[in-house]
PDB file of C-alpha atoms and ligand atoms in Angstrom:
ATOM      1  CA  UNK A  30     111.385  33.806  40.460  1.00 70.00           C
ATOM      2  CA  UNK A  31     111.400  33.214  36.739  1.00 86.00           C
ATOM      3  CA  UNK A  32     108.268  32.342  34.913  1.00 87.00           C
ATOM      4  CA  UNK A  33     107.414  28.657  34.743  1.00 93.00           C
ATOM      5  CA  UNK A  34     108.230  28.579  30.831  1.00 98.00           C
ATOM      6  CA  UNK A  35     111.081  30.464  29.235  1.00 98.00           C
ATOM      7  CA  UNK A  36     109.246  32.213  26.155  1.00 98.00           C
ATOM      8  CA  UNK A  37     110.711  33.305  22.938  1.00 98.00           C
ATOM      9  CA  UNK A  38     108.193  36.259  22.798  1.00 98.00           C
ATOM     10  CA  UNK A  39     107.058  35.091  19.426  1.00 98.00           C
ATOM     11  CA  UNK A  40     103.406  34.054  19.941  1.00 98.00           C
ATOM     12  CA  UNK A  41     102.885  31.207  17.354  1.00 97.00           C
ATOM     13  CA  UNK A  42     106.363  29.655  18.442  1.00 98.00           C
ATOM     14  CA  UNK A  43     105.485  29.777  22.000  1.00 98.00           C
ATOM     15  CA  UNK A  44     102.086  28.382  21.384  1.00 97.00           C
ATOM     16  CA  UNK A  45     103.570  25.524  19.402  1.00 96.00           C
ATOM     17  CA  UNK A  46     106.108  24.861  22.369  1.00 97.00           C
ATOM     18  CA  UNK A  47     103.083  24.644  24.934  1.00 97.00           C
ATOM     19  CA  UNK A  48     104.316  28.005  26.320  1.00 97.00           C
ATOM     20  CA  UNK A  49     107.913  28.218  26.005  1.00 98.00           C
ATOM     21  CA  UNK A  50     110.915  26.129  26.800  1.00 98.00           C
ATOM     22  CA  UNK A  51     110.944  24.074  30.054  1.00 97.00           C
ATOM     23  CA  UNK A  52     113.017  25.438  33.053  1.00 97.00           C
ATOM     24  CA  UNK A  53     116.391  24.056  33.722  1.00 96.00           C
ATOM     25  CA  UNK A  54     116.688  22.123  30.485  1.00 97.00           C
ATOM     26  CA  UNK A  55     119.233  22.164  27.558  1.00 98.00           C
ATOM     27  CA  UNK A  56     117.411  23.044  24.138  1.00 98.00           C
ATOM     28  CA  UNK A  57     118.719  23.100  20.560  1.00 98.00           C
ATOM     29  CA  UNK A  58     118.241  25.485  17.396  1.00 98.00           C
ATOM     30  CA  UNK A  59     119.739  23.809  14.455  1.00 98.00           C
ATOM     31  CA  UNK A  60     120.091  24.673  10.777  1.00 97.00           C
ATOM     32  CA  UNK A  61     122.068  25.592   8.055  1.00 96.00           C
ATOM     33  CA  UNK A  62     124.363  28.943   7.680  1.00 95.00           C
ATOM     34  CA  UNK A  63     122.157  32.017   7.331  1.00 96.00           C
ATOM     35  CA  UNK A  64     118.919  30.457   8.129  1.00 98.00           C
ATOM     36  CA  UNK A  65     118.193  32.665  11.255  1.00 98.00           C
ATOM     37  CA  UNK A  66     119.423  30.716  14.386  1.00 98.00           C
ATOM     38  CA  UNK A  67     121.196  33.667  15.912  1.00 98.00           C
ATOM     39  CA  UNK A  68     118.366  35.984  15.411  1.00 98.00           C
ATOM     40  CA  UNK A  69     116.096  33.358  16.829  1.00 99.00           C
ATOM     41  CA  UNK A  70     118.384  32.569  19.912  1.00 99.00           C
ATOM     42  CA  UNK A  71     118.901  36.544  20.687  1.00 98.00           C
ATOM     43  CA  UNK A  72     115.093  37.118  20.524  1.00 98.00           C
ATOM     44  CA  UNK A  73     114.858  34.415  23.359  1.00 98.00           C
ATOM     45  CA  UNK A  74     117.697  36.031  25.172  1.00 98.00           C
ATOM     46  CA  UNK A  75     116.016  39.399  24.957  1.00 98.00           C
ATOM     47  CA  UNK A  76     112.599  38.051  25.973  1.00 98.00           C
ATOM     48  CA  UNK A  77     114.511  36.645  29.059  1.00 98.00           C
ATOM     49  CA  UNK A  78     115.823  40.335  29.690  1.00 98.00           C
ATOM     50  CA  UNK A  79     111.808  41.486  29.422  1.00 98.00           C
ATOM     51  CA  UNK A  80     111.048  38.967  32.107  1.00 98.00           C
ATOM     52  CA  UNK A  81     113.710  40.227  34.568  1.00 98.00           C
ATOM     53  CA  UNK A  82     115.928  37.351  34.229  1.00 98.00           C
ATOM     54  CA  UNK A  83     119.728  37.159  34.127  1.00 97.00           C
ATOM     55  CA  UNK A  84     120.631  36.308  30.515  1.00 98.00           C
ATOM     56  CA  UNK A  85     123.979  35.413  29.203  1.00 98.00           C
ATOM     57  CA  UNK A  86     124.947  34.807  25.515  1.00 98.00           C
ATOM     58  CA  UNK A  87     128.109  32.917  24.455  1.00 98.00           C
ATOM     59  CA  UNK A  88     129.100  33.973  20.856  1.00 98.00           C
ATOM     60  CA  UNK A  89     132.009  32.021  19.232  1.00 97.00           C
ATOM     61  CA  UNK A  90     131.155  33.294  15.659  1.00 90.00           C
ATOM     62  CA  UNK A  91     131.088  37.261  15.956  1.00 95.00           C
ATOM     63  CA  UNK A  92     133.220  40.021  17.335  1.00 96.00           C
ATOM     64  CA  UNK A  93     131.724  42.380  19.870  1.00 97.00           C
ATOM     65  CA  UNK A  94     131.613  45.171  17.332  1.00 97.00           C
ATOM     66  CA  UNK A  95     129.870  43.277  14.801  1.00 98.00           C
ATOM     67  CA  UNK A  96     127.514  41.757  17.351  1.00 98.00           C
ATOM     68  CA  UNK A  97     126.310  45.042  18.574  1.00 98.00           C
ATOM     69  CA  UNK A  98     125.859  46.531  15.073  1.00 98.00           C
ATOM     70  CA  UNK A  99     124.000  43.266  14.115  1.00 98.00           C
ATOM     71  CA  UNK A 100     121.816  42.191  16.860  1.00 98.00           C
ATOM     72  CA  UNK A 101     121.890  45.252  18.638  1.00 98.00           C
ATOM     73  CA  UNK A 102     119.884  47.008  15.840  1.00 98.00           C
ATOM     74  CA  UNK A 103     117.009  44.748  15.825  1.00 98.00           C
ATOM     75  CA  UNK A 104     113.686  46.068  17.460  1.00 98.00           C
ATOM     76  CA  UNK A 105     113.287  43.395  19.995  1.00 98.00           C
ATOM     77  CA  UNK A 106     116.878  44.276  21.377  1.00 98.00           C
ATOM     78  CA  UNK A 107     115.662  47.839  22.211  1.00 96.00           C
ATOM     79  CA  UNK A 108     116.532  48.379  25.737  1.00 97.00           C
ATOM     80  CA  UNK A 109     117.773  44.770  26.347  1.00 98.00           C
ATOM     81  CA  UNK A 110     120.990  44.604  24.597  1.00 98.00           C
ATOM     82  CA  UNK A 111     123.166  46.153  27.277  1.00 98.00           C
ATOM     83  CA  UNK A 112     121.529  44.011  29.989  1.00 98.00           C
ATOM     84  CA  UNK A 113     122.532  40.837  28.319  1.00 98.00           C
ATOM     85  CA  UNK A 114     126.073  39.448  29.636  1.00 97.00           C
ATOM     86  CA  UNK A 115     127.685  38.898  25.963  1.00 98.00           C
ATOM     87  CA  UNK A 116     130.605  36.489  26.323  1.00 97.00           C
ATOM     88  CA  UNK A 117     132.833  36.520  23.177  1.00 97.00           C
ATOM     89  CA  UNK A 118     134.528  33.261  23.363  1.00 95.00           C
ATOM     90  CA  UNK A 119     137.643  32.076  21.138  1.00 92.00           C
ATOM     91  CA  UNK A 120     137.903  28.413  22.200  1.00 90.00           C
ATOM     92  CA  UNK A 121     141.179  26.957  22.648  1.00 90.00           C
ATOM     93  CA  UNK A 122     140.755  23.196  23.608  1.00 91.00           C
ATOM     94  CA  UNK A 123     144.243  23.137  25.239  1.00 93.00           C
ATOM     95  CA  UNK A 124     142.625  24.846  28.159  1.00 92.00           C
ATOM     96  CA  UNK A 125     139.956  21.935  28.547  1.00 94.00           C
ATOM     97  CA  UNK A 126     142.593  18.997  28.147  1.00 94.00           C
ATOM     98  CA  UNK A 127     142.488  16.697  29.431  1.00 96.00           C
ATOM     99  CA  UNK A 128     138.884  16.877  29.359  1.00 97.00           C
ATOM    100  CA  UNK A 129     137.723  15.746  32.652  1.00 97.00           C
ATOM    101  CA  UNK A 130     134.449  17.172  34.416  1.00 97.00           C
ATOM    102  CA  UNK A 131     136.585  19.292  36.817  1.00 96.00           C
ATOM    103  CA  UNK A 132     138.659  20.870  34.164  1.00 96.00           C
ATOM    104  CA  UNK A 133     135.620  21.623  31.985  1.00 96.00           C
ATOM    105  CA  UNK A 134     133.530  23.173  34.856  1.00 95.00           C
ATOM    106  CA  UNK A 135     136.409  25.068  36.136  1.00 94.00           C
ATOM    107  CA  UNK A 136     136.959  26.765  32.849  1.00 94.00           C
ATOM    108  CA  UNK A 137     133.355  27.146  31.967  1.00 94.00           C
ATOM    109  CA  UNK A 138     132.508  28.594  35.180  1.00 92.00           C
ATOM    110  CA  UNK A 139     135.337  31.008  34.823  1.00 93.00           C
ATOM    111  CA  UNK A 140     133.423  32.569  32.046  1.00 94.00           C
ATOM    112  CA  UNK A 141     130.932  33.636  34.299  1.00 90.00           C
ATOM    113  CA  UNK A 142     133.348  34.810  37.155  1.00 85.00           C
ATOM    114  CA  UNK A 143     131.977  31.819  39.096  1.00 76.00           C
ATOM    115  CA  UNK A 144     128.349  33.045  39.110  1.00 88.00           C
ATOM    116  CA  UNK A 145     126.748  30.600  36.610  1.00 92.00           C
ATOM    117  CA  UNK A 146     124.290  29.673  39.438  1.00 93.00           C
ATOM    118  CA  UNK A 147     122.861  33.285  39.050  1.00 96.00           C
ATOM    119  CA  UNK A 148     122.322  32.882  35.279  1.00 97.00           C
ATOM    120  CA  UNK A 149     118.794  32.167  34.614  1.00 98.00           C
ATOM    121  CA  UNK A 150     119.073  31.923  30.724  1.00 98.00           C
ATOM    122  CA  UNK A 151     121.964  30.989  28.779  1.00 98.00           C
ATOM    123  CA  UNK A 152     122.444  30.732  24.815  1.00 98.00           C
ATOM    124  CA  UNK A 153     125.654  28.976  23.521  1.00 98.00           C
ATOM    125  CA  UNK A 154     126.063  30.228  19.822  1.00 98.00           C
ATOM    126  CA  UNK A 155     127.656  27.861  18.432  1.00 97.00           C
ATOM    127  CA  UNK A 156     128.539  24.710  19.807  1.00 97.00           C
ATOM    128  CA  UNK A 157     129.756  23.743  16.370  1.00 96.00           C
ATOM    129  CA  UNK A 158     132.844  25.899  16.994  1.00 95.00           C
ATOM    130  CA  UNK A 159     133.426  23.506  19.928  1.00 95.00           C
ATOM    131  CA  UNK A 160     133.136  20.658  17.734  1.00 95.00           C
ATOM    132  CA  UNK A 161     135.412  22.073  15.062  1.00 94.00           C
ATOM    133  CA  UNK A 162     137.917  23.099  17.783  1.00 94.00           C
ATOM    134  CA  UNK A 163     137.848  19.387  19.297  1.00 95.00           C
ATOM    135  CA  UNK A 164     137.865  17.608  15.777  1.00 94.00           C
ATOM    136  CA  UNK A 165     137.181  14.593  17.578  1.00 95.00           C
ATOM    137  CA  UNK A 166     133.630  13.447  17.972  1.00 93.00           C
ATOM    138  CA  UNK A 167     134.143  11.328  21.439  1.00 95.00           C
ATOM    139  CA  UNK A 168     135.629  14.586  22.859  1.00 96.00           C
ATOM    140  CA  UNK A 169     133.005  16.766  21.489  1.00 95.00           C
ATOM    141  CA  UNK A 170     130.122  14.264  22.815  1.00 96.00           C
ATOM    142  CA  UNK A 171     131.852  14.461  26.250  1.00 97.00           C
ATOM    143  CA  UNK A 172     132.190  18.370  26.350  1.00 96.00           C
ATOM    144  CA  UNK A 173     128.302  18.540  25.384  1.00 97.00           C
ATOM    145  CA  UNK A 174     127.523  16.115  28.384  1.00 97.00           C
ATOM    146  CA  UNK A 175     129.720  18.162  30.779  1.00 97.00           C
ATOM    147  CA  UNK A 176     127.817  21.330  29.525  1.00 97.00           C
ATOM    148  CA  UNK A 177     124.306  19.742  29.951  1.00 96.00           C
ATOM    149  CA  UNK A 178     125.123  18.556  33.362  1.00 97.00           C
ATOM    150  CA  UNK A 179     126.350  21.701  34.492  1.00 96.00           C
ATOM    151  CA  UNK A 180     123.333  23.480  33.173  1.00 96.00           C
ATOM    152  CA  UNK A 181     120.842  21.167  35.354  1.00 96.00           C
ATOM    153  CA  UNK A 182     123.131  21.439  38.336  1.00 95.00           C
ATOM    154  CA  UNK A 183     123.090  25.344  38.107  1.00 95.00           C
ATOM    155  CA  UNK A 184     119.276  25.737  37.355  1.00 96.00           C
ATOM    156  CA  UNK A 185     120.043  27.315  33.981  1.00 97.00           C
ATOM    157  CA  UNK A 186     117.859  27.134  31.048  1.00 98.00           C
ATOM    158  CA  UNK A 187     120.078  26.725  28.190  1.00 98.00           C
ATOM    159  CA  UNK A 188     119.433  27.252  24.362  1.00 98.00           C
ATOM    160  CA  UNK A 189     122.394  25.885  22.319  1.00 98.00           C
ATOM    161  CA  UNK A 190     122.803  26.456  18.588  1.00 98.00           C
ATOM    162  CA  UNK A 191     124.138  24.349  16.275  1.00 97.00           C
ATOM    163  CA  UNK A 192     125.142  24.501  12.325  1.00 96.00           C
ATOM    164  CA  UNK A 193     123.555  21.584  10.386  1.00 94.00           C
ATOM    165  CA  UNK A 194     125.544  20.009   7.560  1.00 88.00           C
ATOM    166  CA  UNK A 195     124.404  20.518   3.926  1.00 83.00           C
ATOM    167  CA  UNK A 196     123.686  17.068   3.825  1.00 83.00           C
ATOM    168  CA  UNK A 197     123.495  14.142   6.246  1.00 84.00           C
ATOM    169  CA  UNK A 198     122.555  13.875   9.987  1.00 88.00           C
ATOM    170  CA  UNK A 199     122.767  16.694  12.423  1.00 91.00           C
ATOM    171  CA  UNK A 200     125.383  16.708  14.938  1.00 89.00           C
ATOM    172  CA  UNK A 201     125.256  15.249  18.462  1.00 90.00           C
ATOM    173  CA  UNK A 202     123.446  17.983  20.493  1.00 95.00           C
ATOM    174  CA  UNK A 203     120.216  16.844  19.511  1.00 96.00           C
ATOM    175  CA  UNK A 204     120.563  13.684  21.746  1.00 94.00           C
ATOM    176  CA  UNK A 205     120.903  15.536  24.785  1.00 95.00           C
ATOM    177  CA  UNK A 206     118.455  18.413  24.214  1.00 97.00           C
ATOM    178  CA  UNK A 207     114.801  18.431  25.273  1.00 97.00           C
ATOM    179  CA  UNK A 208     113.387  20.466  22.553  1.00 98.00           C
ATOM    180  CA  UNK A 209     114.947  20.569  19.041  1.00 98.00           C
ATOM    181  CA  UNK A 210     113.796  23.545  16.558  1.00 98.00           C
ATOM    182  CA  UNK A 211     114.944  23.037  13.201  1.00 98.00           C
ATOM    183  CA  UNK A 212     115.366  26.190  10.746  1.00 98.00           C
ATOM    184  CA  UNK A 213     115.473  25.477   7.019  1.00 97.00           C
ATOM    185  CA  UNK A 214     115.266  26.673   3.681  1.00 96.00           C
ATOM    186  CA  UNK A 215     112.740  24.771   1.753  1.00 95.00           C
ATOM    187  CA  UNK A 216     112.712  24.161  -2.079  1.00 91.00           C
ATOM    188  CA  UNK A 217     109.209  25.296  -3.192  1.00 92.00           C
ATOM    189  CA  UNK A 218     107.662  25.337  -6.538  1.00 89.00           C
ATOM    190  CA  UNK A 219     108.392  28.914  -7.053  1.00 88.00           C
ATOM    191  CA  UNK A 220     111.765  29.118  -5.566  1.00 94.00           C
ATOM    192  CA  UNK A 221     112.779  28.851  -1.787  1.00 96.00           C
ATOM    193  CA  UNK A 222     110.931  29.571   1.367  1.00 97.00           C
ATOM    194  CA  UNK A 223     112.183  29.854   5.026  1.00 98.00           C
ATOM    195  CA  UNK A 224     110.335  27.394   7.381  1.00 98.00           C
ATOM    196  CA  UNK A 225     110.644  25.863  10.882  1.00 98.00           C
ATOM    197  CA  UNK A 226     109.559  22.829  12.604  1.00 97.00           C
ATOM    198  CA  UNK A 227     109.834  21.267  16.055  1.00 98.00           C
ATOM    199  CA  UNK A 228     111.369  17.798  15.865  1.00 97.00           C
ATOM    200  CA  UNK A 229     110.981  17.109  19.502  1.00 97.00           C
ATOM    201  CA  UNK A 230     109.765  18.690  22.875  1.00 97.00           C
ATOM    202  CA  UNK A 231     109.595  16.571  25.916  1.00 96.00           C
ATOM    203  CA  UNK A 232     106.418  16.678  27.934  1.00 92.00           C
ATOM    204  CA  UNK A 233     104.442  18.510  25.043  1.00 93.00           C
ATOM    205  CA  UNK A 234     102.285  17.334  22.106  1.00 94.00           C
ATOM    206  CA  UNK A 235     103.479  19.418  19.447  1.00 94.00           C
ATOM    207  CA  UNK A 236     102.746  20.080  15.592  1.00 91.00           C
ATOM    208  CA  UNK A 237     105.269  18.590  13.179  1.00 92.00           C
ATOM    209  CA  UNK A 238     104.332  20.866  10.271  1.00 94.00           C
ATOM    210  CA  UNK A 239     106.929  23.170   8.544  1.00 97.00           C
ATOM    211  CA  UNK A 240     105.720  26.608   9.546  1.00 98.00           C
ATOM    212  CA  UNK A 241     106.924  29.360   7.162  1.00 98.00           C
ATOM    213  CA  UNK A 242     108.645  32.432   8.758  1.00 98.00           C
ATOM    214  CA  UNK A 243     110.437  35.618   7.459  1.00 98.00           C
ATOM    215  CA  UNK A 244     113.209  37.720   8.962  1.00 98.00           C
ATOM    216  CA  UNK A 245     112.535  41.401   9.308  1.00 98.00           C
ATOM    217  CA  UNK A 246     113.926  44.047  11.405  1.00 98.00           C
ATOM    218  CA  UNK A 247     111.833  43.015  14.205  1.00 98.00           C
ATOM    219  CA  UNK A 248     113.527  39.514  14.035  1.00 98.00           C
ATOM    220  CA  UNK A 249     111.881  36.031  13.150  1.00 98.00           C
ATOM    221  CA  UNK A 250     108.037  36.555  12.247  1.00 98.00           C
ATOM    222  CA  UNK A 251     106.105  33.234  11.851  1.00 98.00           C
ATOM    223  CA  UNK A 252     103.703  33.440   9.101  1.00 98.00           C
ATOM    224  CA  UNK A 253     100.144  31.831   8.554  1.00 97.00           C
ATOM    225  CA  UNK A 254      99.722  28.196   7.150  1.00 97.00           C
ATOM    226  CA  UNK A 255     102.353  25.394   6.719  1.00 96.00           C
ATOM    227  CA  UNK A 256     104.269  23.476   4.118  1.00 95.00           C
ATOM    228  CA  UNK A 257     103.570  20.091   3.418  1.00 91.00           C
ATOM    229  CA  UNK A 258     105.694  17.583   1.380  1.00 85.00           C
ATOM    230  CA  UNK A 259     104.543  16.539  -1.829  1.00 84.00           C
ATOM    231  CA  UNK A 260     106.962  14.218  -3.497  1.00 79.00           C
ATOM    232  CA  UNK A 261     110.466  16.176  -3.684  1.00 73.00           C
ATOM    233  CA  UNK A 262     108.559  19.603  -3.293  1.00 78.00           C
ATOM    234  CA  UNK A 263     106.779  21.374  -0.554  1.00 88.00           C
ATOM    235  CA  UNK A 264     103.504  22.793  -1.102  1.00 88.00           C
ATOM    236  CA  UNK A 265     101.780  25.707   0.597  1.00 94.00           C
ATOM    237  CA  UNK A 266      98.591  25.199   2.138  1.00 93.00           C
ATOM    238  CA  UNK A 267      96.590  28.167   3.834  1.00 94.00           C
ATOM    239  CA  UNK A 268      95.440  27.783   7.466  1.00 85.00           C
TER     240      UNK A 268
HETATM  241  N1  ADP B  26     117.384  43.202   9.357  1.00 54.54           N
HETATM  242  C1  ADP B  26     117.314  42.051   8.765  1.00 54.54           C
HETATM  243  N2  ADP B  26     115.918  42.161   7.953  1.00 54.54           N
HETATM  244  C2  ADP B  26     116.010  41.042   7.181  1.00 54.54           C
HETATM  245  N3  ADP B  26     116.446  39.800   6.963  1.00 54.54           N
HETATM  246  C3  ADP B  26     117.840  39.695   7.816  1.00 54.54           C
HETATM  247  C4  ADP B  26     118.091  41.008   8.710  1.00 54.54           C
HETATM  248  N4  ADP B  26     119.303  40.742   9.396  1.00 54.54           N
HETATM  249  C5  ADP B  26     119.679  39.514   8.901  1.00 54.54           C
HETATM  250  N5  ADP B  26     118.641  38.859   7.887  1.00 54.54           N
HETATM  251  C6  ADP B  26     118.749  37.810   7.275  1.00 54.54           C
HETATM  252  O1  ADP B  26     119.119  36.643   8.414  1.00 54.54           O
HETATM  253  C7  ADP B  26     120.018  36.009   7.924  1.00 54.54           C
HETATM  254  C8  ADP B  26     121.199  35.552   8.993  1.00 54.54           C
HETATM  255  O2  ADP B  26     120.490  35.133  10.131  1.00 54.54           O
HETATM  256  P1  ADP B  26     121.342  34.577  11.226  1.00 54.54           P
HETATM  257  O3  ADP B  26     120.186  34.327  12.416  1.00 54.54           O
HETATM  258  O4  ADP B  26     122.531  35.434  11.515  1.00 54.54           O
HETATM  259  O5  ADP B  26     121.880  33.177  10.685  1.00 54.54           O
HETATM  260  P2  ADP B  26     122.608  31.772  11.480  1.00 54.54           P
HETATM  261  O6  ADP B  26     121.428  30.588  11.118  1.00 54.54           O
HETATM  262  O7  ADP B  26     123.651  31.491  10.515  1.00 54.54           O
HETATM  263  O8  ADP B  26     122.954  32.151  12.682  1.00 54.54           O
HETATM  264  C9  ADP B  26     120.773  36.765   6.834  1.00 54.54           C
HETATM  265  O9  ADP B  26     121.290  35.695   5.791  1.00 54.54           O
HETATM  266  C10 ADP B  26     119.539  37.442   6.347  1.00 54.54           C
HETATM  267  O10 ADP B  26     119.101  36.724   5.225  1.00 54.54           O
HETATM  268 MG1   MG B  27     124.563  32.429  13.728  1.00 54.54          MG
END
């Protein structure tokens, strides 16, 4: 039996989420390249292992070797890395076409050797690769919908990672996610600062502030205070 909420193991973030991500829902981490999405998602995966859950992590952006030498070296991965079912996926949309629910479920389930029902936590990093592979917004939206239906049907708690464009709206994944965590690099008076905010979380009242964080060998560490927007800049306030 999994704990009621799927925690990140990052106290301040878990508090902001009302305890963690809700079970059997699809959730999203979104942000530009290099902000820390993969590190955050892998912290959530490692926390699942520590809770005794079955954890699978689909990676489209990294090879097995670079994954192990990159994510395997963070302190939070100690004793967890080898217990995660890492799936290195090279998407070929021809396998999925015609894009019917049956086709999608067949291809996707085969990644888990048919055992998706046994998975408790699943990370999909990143769905932007799927978007690029389809190069068609209607097909991409449809694939996301099939993915989310399959997660709900299989009682899987999913965290998907999506690359945000430099300018303009995020992609489609936000619409079907129950929780959206946005990571960004803010322009502040003396340079730049990493900060995250919750854009939405169903069933939970949550802060809207930008919370500063840093990335260390221990992963993402949330800091004190918050950033508030003042004209075009974000100013720091303590407490
Ligand atoms: N061991 C580390 N210590 C400090 N910062 C790190 C470390 N490893 C990676 N980073 C920072 O994390 C960034 C990449 O984070 P990642 O989660 O891979 O980004 P993305 O959002 O593209 O998935 C790097 O650009 C670097 O700034
Ligand atoms: Mg990444």
